[in-house]
Amino acid sequence: MRYTLSKVGLLLLTLWAAVTLNFLLPRLMPGSPADAAIAKLAQNGPVSPSTRAAIEAQLGVPTGSAWDQYLQYLNNVVHFDFGVSYTFFPQSVASLVATALPWTLVLVGFVTIVAFIFGTLLGVLAAWKRGSWLDTLPTVGGTFASAFPYFWTALLLLFFLGYVAGWFPTSGAYSSSATPDFSVAFLLDALYHSILPATTILITSLGGWILGMRSTMINTLGDDYVTFAEANGLHPRTVAIRYAARNAILPNLTSFGLALGGVVGGSLLVERVFNYPGVGYLLYTAVVNQDFPLMQALFLIITISVLLANFIVDILYGILDPRTRR
C-alpha cells in the first residue's frame, strides 16, 4: 500500500506540473491567441479595434490577472472546455477530440497490444530456441521489418495493395456513402478501411518487441536461478515462462507502457498517409493551421495518457517484481 500511495502521489504531482506547463507555454508565446485569426482578416483590409475585441471575445481570449486565468484554466480543464477551434470554427475542441479519439484508440491501441503480445512471445521462443530456425526466422524478419520507417511502409502498401492491386481502399476510415453507427455493415466497412493502416503499424513495430525480448531473455537464461530450476528437473516450458520470461519481460513492459501512452497521440504519419481521421491527423491539421486551442487540448491529452500508462506500468512492476516495493 505504501508503494502504491507513493506512485499515486508522484502521478498527481507530475499531472499538476504538466497541466501548469500547458497553461504557461501558450502565454509565453508572443501575441495573443486571436492574432492568427485577425491576421487572416487583415489580408482583406485593416481590422478595427472593435472587430478585434469582438474576435477575442468570440474565441475566448482570457482576461484578468494571471492567477484568475490560471484558476479559470483549471476549471476548464476539469470540464474539458478548451473553447472553439480556429480551423473548424464554430465547432468546439471537445467535440473534435471526441470524434477523432475513438478511431485512434481502436486502430493504434489494438495494433499496439497485438504487436506487443506476438512480439514478446516470438522473442521468448527465439531466445529459448536460439541457434535454430525458430531463432533465425523471427530475428532476421524482425530486423528487416523494423528497418523501414512508418511512412515508407505505408506508402509501399498504399501503392501496391491500394492503387496497383486495388484490394483495399486508399484513404478514409469508412466509405463516403456510409453513415457512422454501430451496425454490422458499418463496422465491417470500417474494419476493411483499417487493414492497411493497421498492417503498417504492425509490421514496423513487431520487430522491436521481438528483438528486445530476445535480448533480455538470453541474458536471463544465464542467471543462477534459471540454472537451478533446470537442475531440479522442472519442465522446460515452466522454466521458460515462469522463471526466465517473467523476469525478462520487465524491460519490455516499460517500453509497452510508453508505447501505450503514445497511442492517444496516434501514428501521425500513418494517419496522414491514409487520411485516417484520428488524433494524429487532427494534430497535424491543428499545427498546419496554427489552431492553438486544439493543439493545447491534444498536447494535454497526450501528456495525461503517457502519465497514466506509466503509472499502470509502475503498479505492474510491483506485482511482477516484488523487489521494486522495497
PDB file of C-alpha atoms in Angstrom, residues 158-315:
ATOM      1  CA  LEU A 158      -0.778   2.065 -50.311  1.00  0.00           C
ATOM      2  CA  PHE A 159       0.761   1.903 -53.784  1.00  0.00           C
ATOM      3  CA  PHE A 160       0.897  -1.864 -54.346  1.00  0.00           C
ATOM      4  CA  LEU A 161      -2.183  -3.069 -52.444  1.00  0.00           C
ATOM      5  CA  GLY A 162      -4.306   0.060 -52.840  1.00  0.00           C
ATOM      6  CA  TYR A 163      -3.574   1.556 -56.268  1.00  0.00           C
ATOM      7  CA  VAL A 164      -1.982  -1.306 -58.252  1.00  0.00           C
ATOM      8  CA  ALA A 165      -3.907  -4.316 -56.952  1.00  0.00           C
ATOM      9  CA  GLY A 166      -6.979  -2.364 -55.841  1.00  0.00           C
ATOM     10  CA  TRP A 167      -7.618  -4.769 -52.970  1.00  0.00           C
ATOM     11  CA  PHE A 168      -8.056  -2.160 -50.246  1.00  0.00           C
ATOM     12  CA  PRO A 169      -9.329   1.457 -50.013  1.00  0.00           C
ATOM     13  CA  THR A 170      -6.635   4.113 -50.201  1.00  0.00           C
ATOM     14  CA  SER A 171      -7.967   6.705 -47.746  1.00  0.00           C
ATOM     15  CA  GLY A 172     -10.516   7.416 -45.056  1.00  0.00           C
ATOM     16  CA  ALA A 173     -11.877   5.348 -42.184  1.00  0.00           C
ATOM     17  CA  TYR A 174     -15.106   4.343 -43.944  1.00  0.00           C
ATOM     18  CA  SER A 175     -16.868   4.733 -47.280  1.00  0.00           C
ATOM     19  CA  SER A 176     -18.203   8.151 -48.210  1.00  0.00           C
ATOM     20  CA  SER A 177     -21.694   6.689 -48.619  1.00  0.00           C
ATOM     21  CA  ALA A 178     -21.689   5.050 -45.169  1.00  0.00           C
ATOM     22  CA  THR A 179     -23.291   6.567 -42.085  1.00  0.00           C
ATOM     23  CA  PRO A 180     -21.332   6.127 -38.829  1.00  0.00           C
ATOM     24  CA  ASP A 181     -23.255   3.892 -36.442  1.00  0.00           C
ATOM     25  CA  PHE A 182     -22.858   0.560 -34.669  1.00  0.00           C
ATOM     26  CA  SER A 183     -24.439  -1.565 -37.374  1.00  0.00           C
ATOM     27  CA  VAL A 184     -22.642  -4.671 -38.609  1.00  0.00           C
ATOM     28  CA  ALA A 185     -22.360  -3.246 -42.126  1.00  0.00           C
ATOM     29  CA  PHE A 186     -20.629  -0.078 -40.934  1.00  0.00           C
ATOM     30  CA  LEU A 187     -18.288  -1.944 -38.564  1.00  0.00           C
ATOM     31  CA  LEU A 188     -17.215  -4.275 -41.378  1.00  0.00           C
ATOM     32  CA  ASP A 189     -16.682  -1.288 -43.670  1.00  0.00           C
ATOM     33  CA  ALA A 190     -14.559   0.468 -41.015  1.00  0.00           C
ATOM     34  CA  LEU A 191     -12.583  -2.740 -40.438  1.00  0.00           C
ATOM     35  CA  TYR A 192     -11.953  -3.040 -44.186  1.00  0.00           C
ATOM     36  CA  HIS A 193     -10.624   0.535 -44.337  1.00  0.00           C
ATOM     37  CA  SER A 194      -8.340  -0.030 -41.315  1.00  0.00           C
ATOM     38  CA  ILE A 195      -6.487  -3.054 -42.736  1.00  0.00           C
ATOM     39  CA  LEU A 196      -3.710  -1.101 -44.485  1.00  0.00           C
ATOM     40  CA  PRO A 197      -3.021   1.358 -41.618  1.00  0.00           C
ATOM     41  CA  ALA A 198      -3.110  -1.466 -39.070  1.00  0.00           C
ATOM     42  CA  THR A 199      -0.783  -3.647 -41.160  1.00  0.00           C
ATOM     43  CA  THR A 200       1.660  -0.761 -41.478  1.00  0.00           C
ATOM     44  CA  ILE A 201       1.857  -0.210 -37.724  1.00  0.00           C
ATOM     45  CA  LEU A 202       2.071  -3.952 -37.022  1.00  0.00           C
ATOM     46  CA  ILE A 203       4.897  -4.611 -39.490  1.00  0.00           C
ATOM     47  CA  THR A 204       7.057  -1.699 -38.368  1.00  0.00           C
ATOM     48  CA  SER A 205       6.588  -2.224 -34.610  1.00  0.00           C
ATOM     49  CA  LEU A 206       6.690  -6.020 -34.329  1.00  0.00           C
ATOM     50  CA  GLY A 207      10.447  -6.278 -34.887  1.00  0.00           C
ATOM     51  CA  GLY A 208      11.303  -4.058 -31.924  1.00  0.00           C
ATOM     52  CA  TRP A 209       9.319  -6.231 -29.498  1.00  0.00           C
ATOM     53  CA  ILE A 210      10.902  -9.430 -30.843  1.00  0.00           C
ATOM     54  CA  LEU A 211      14.493  -8.176 -30.662  1.00  0.00           C
ATOM     55  CA  GLY A 212      14.057  -6.509 -27.272  1.00  0.00           C
ATOM     56  CA  MET A 213      12.511  -9.573 -25.643  1.00  0.00           C
ATOM     57  CA  ARG A 214      15.022 -11.952 -27.222  1.00  0.00           C
ATOM     58  CA  SER A 215      17.983  -9.920 -25.940  1.00  0.00           C
ATOM     59  CA  THR A 216      16.788  -9.716 -22.330  1.00  0.00           C
ATOM     60  CA  MET A 217      15.600 -13.337 -22.385  1.00  0.00           C
ATOM     61  CA  ILE A 218      19.038 -14.604 -23.425  1.00  0.00           C
ATOM     62  CA  ASN A 219      20.666 -12.654 -20.575  1.00  0.00           C
ATOM     63  CA  THR A 220      18.135 -14.021 -18.091  1.00  0.00           C
ATOM     64  CA  LEU A 221      18.663 -17.630 -19.201  1.00  0.00           C
ATOM     65  CA  GLY A 222      22.236 -17.395 -17.923  1.00  0.00           C
ATOM     66  CA  ASP A 223      21.215 -16.449 -14.372  1.00  0.00           C
ATOM     67  CA  ASP A 224      21.730 -18.865 -11.490  1.00  0.00           C
ATOM     68  CA  TYR A 225      18.060 -19.265 -10.556  1.00  0.00           C
ATOM     69  CA  VAL A 226      17.244 -20.463 -14.093  1.00  0.00           C
ATOM     70  CA  THR A 227      20.089 -22.985 -13.967  1.00  0.00           C
ATOM     71  CA  PHE A 228      18.868 -24.105 -10.541  1.00  0.00           C
ATOM     72  CA  ALA A 229      15.317 -24.581 -11.866  1.00  0.00           C
ATOM     73  CA  GLU A 230      16.627 -26.684 -14.753  1.00  0.00           C
ATOM     74  CA  ALA A 231      18.772 -28.760 -12.360  1.00  0.00           C
ATOM     75  CA  ASN A 232      15.678 -29.517 -10.286  1.00  0.00           C
ATOM     76  CA  GLY A 233      14.134 -31.187 -13.314  1.00  0.00           C
ATOM     77  CA  LEU A 234      11.350 -28.680 -13.964  1.00  0.00           C
ATOM     78  CA  HIS A 235       9.592 -28.867 -17.323  1.00  0.00           C
ATOM     79  CA  PRO A 236      11.355 -26.700 -19.953  1.00  0.00           C
ATOM     80  CA  ARG A 237       8.135 -24.763 -20.595  1.00  0.00           C
ATOM     81  CA  THR A 238       7.836 -23.960 -16.887  1.00  0.00           C
ATOM     82  CA  VAL A 239      11.442 -22.754 -16.758  1.00  0.00           C
ATOM     83  CA  ALA A 240      10.999 -20.636 -19.880  1.00  0.00           C
ATOM     84  CA  ILE A 241       7.710 -18.974 -18.918  1.00  0.00           C
ATOM     85  CA  ARG A 242       7.566 -18.825 -15.115  1.00  0.00           C
ATOM     86  CA  TYR A 243      11.244 -18.257 -14.368  1.00  0.00           C
ATOM     87  CA  ALA A 244      13.029 -16.717 -17.355  1.00  0.00           C
ATOM     88  CA  ALA A 245      10.293 -14.867 -19.262  1.00  0.00           C
ATOM     89  CA  ARG A 246       8.646 -13.401 -16.147  1.00  0.00           C
ATOM     90  CA  ASN A 247      11.845 -11.540 -15.253  1.00  0.00           C
ATOM     91  CA  ALA A 248      12.961 -10.828 -18.814  1.00  0.00           C
ATOM     92  CA  ILE A 249       9.660  -9.142 -19.673  1.00  0.00           C
ATOM     93  CA  LEU A 250      10.203  -6.221 -17.277  1.00  0.00           C
ATOM     94  CA  PRO A 251      12.181  -4.005 -19.729  1.00  0.00           C
ATOM     95  CA  ASN A 252       9.671  -4.830 -22.472  1.00  0.00           C
ATOM     96  CA  LEU A 253       6.860  -3.903 -20.100  1.00  0.00           C
ATOM     97  CA  THR A 254       8.403  -0.460 -19.617  1.00  0.00           C
ATOM     98  CA  SER A 255       8.566   0.035 -23.380  1.00  0.00           C
ATOM     99  CA  PHE A 256       4.986  -1.181 -23.670  1.00  0.00           C
ATOM    100  CA  GLY A 257       3.868   1.430 -21.147  1.00  0.00           C
ATOM    101  CA  LEU A 258       5.496   4.189 -23.162  1.00  0.00           C
ATOM    102  CA  ALA A 259       4.011   2.822 -26.389  1.00  0.00           C
ATOM    103  CA  LEU A 260       0.578   2.532 -24.800  1.00  0.00           C
ATOM    104  CA  GLY A 261       0.804   6.106 -23.585  1.00  0.00           C
ATOM    105  CA  GLY A 262       1.662   7.216 -27.109  1.00  0.00           C
ATOM    106  CA  VAL A 263      -1.431   5.504 -28.503  1.00  0.00           C
ATOM    107  CA  VAL A 264      -3.560   8.596 -27.879  1.00  0.00           C
ATOM    108  CA  GLY A 265      -1.143  10.667 -29.926  1.00  0.00           C
ATOM    109  CA  GLY A 266      -1.729   8.275 -32.786  1.00  0.00           C
ATOM    110  CA  SER A 267       0.662   7.434 -35.571  1.00  0.00           C
ATOM    111  CA  LEU A 268       0.700  10.857 -37.173  1.00  0.00           C
ATOM    112  CA  LEU A 269       2.486   9.887 -40.389  1.00  0.00           C
ATOM    113  CA  VAL A 270       0.389   6.752 -40.919  1.00  0.00           C
ATOM    114  CA  GLU A 271      -2.859   8.637 -40.357  1.00  0.00           C
ATOM    115  CA  ARG A 272      -1.630  11.390 -42.653  1.00  0.00           C
ATOM    116  CA  VAL A 273      -0.726   8.977 -45.469  1.00  0.00           C
ATOM    117  CA  PHE A 274      -4.056   7.136 -45.294  1.00  0.00           C
ATOM    118  CA  ASN A 275      -6.091  10.272 -44.491  1.00  0.00           C
ATOM    119  CA  TYR A 276      -7.347   8.464 -41.394  1.00  0.00           C
ATOM    120  CA  PRO A 277      -9.452  10.739 -39.122  1.00  0.00           C
ATOM    121  CA  GLY A 278      -7.596  10.029 -35.882  1.00  0.00           C
ATOM    122  CA  VAL A 279      -5.868  12.199 -33.285  1.00  0.00           C
ATOM    123  CA  GLY A 280      -2.596  12.206 -35.223  1.00  0.00           C
ATOM    124  CA  TYR A 281      -4.263  13.607 -38.329  1.00  0.00           C
ATOM    125  CA  LEU A 282      -6.172  16.137 -36.207  1.00  0.00           C
ATOM    126  CA  LEU A 283      -2.916  17.262 -34.573  1.00  0.00           C
ATOM    127  CA  TYR A 284      -1.305  17.681 -37.990  1.00  0.00           C
ATOM    128  CA  THR A 285      -4.237  19.835 -39.127  1.00  0.00           C
ATOM    129  CA  ALA A 286      -4.031  21.948 -35.950  1.00  0.00           C
ATOM    130  CA  VAL A 287      -0.292  22.577 -36.351  1.00  0.00           C
ATOM    131  CA  VAL A 288      -0.561  23.471 -40.045  1.00  0.00           C
ATOM    132  CA  ASN A 289      -3.385  25.945 -39.361  1.00  0.00           C
ATOM    133  CA  GLN A 290      -1.928  27.317 -36.090  1.00  0.00           C
ATOM    134  CA  ASP A 291      -5.013  26.202 -34.194  1.00  0.00           C
ATOM    135  CA  PHE A 292      -3.730  26.927 -30.670  1.00  0.00           C
ATOM    136  CA  PRO A 293      -6.805  25.805 -28.642  1.00  0.00           C
ATOM    137  CA  LEU A 294      -6.899  22.472 -30.464  1.00  0.00           C
ATOM    138  CA  MET A 295      -3.140  21.963 -30.118  1.00  0.00           C
ATOM    139  CA  GLN A 296      -3.262  22.776 -26.408  1.00  0.00           C
ATOM    140  CA  ALA A 297      -6.028  20.236 -25.784  1.00  0.00           C
ATOM    141  CA  LEU A 298      -4.315  17.495 -27.808  1.00  0.00           C
ATOM    142  CA  PHE A 299      -0.937  18.034 -26.137  1.00  0.00           C
ATOM    143  CA  LEU A 300      -2.557  17.858 -22.714  1.00  0.00           C
ATOM    144  CA  ILE A 301      -4.461  14.663 -23.544  1.00  0.00           C
ATOM    145  CA  ILE A 302      -1.318  13.012 -24.914  1.00  0.00           C
ATOM    146  CA  THR A 303       0.650  14.006 -21.812  1.00  0.00           C
ATOM    147  CA  ILE A 304      -2.022  12.678 -19.450  1.00  0.00           C
ATOM    148  CA  SER A 305      -2.242   9.393 -21.347  1.00  0.00           C
ATOM    149  CA  VAL A 306       1.536   8.885 -21.100  1.00  0.00           C
ATOM    150  CA  LEU A 307       1.464   9.610 -17.356  1.00  0.00           C
ATOM    151  CA  LEU A 308      -1.416   7.189 -16.753  1.00  0.00           C
ATOM    152  CA  ALA A 309       0.258   4.463 -18.825  1.00  0.00           C
ATOM    153  CA  ASN A 310       3.493   4.826 -16.861  1.00  0.00           C
ATOM    154  CA  PHE A 311       1.535   4.725 -13.590  1.00  0.00           C
ATOM    155  CA  ILE A 312      -0.065   1.434 -14.631  1.00  0.00           C
ATOM    156  CA  VAL A 313       3.363   0.042 -15.574  1.00  0.00           C
ATOM    157  CA  ASP A 314       4.755   1.048 -12.159  1.00  0.00           C
ATOM    158  CA  ILE A 315       1.937  -0.839 -10.434  1.00  0.00           C
TER     159      ILE A 315
END
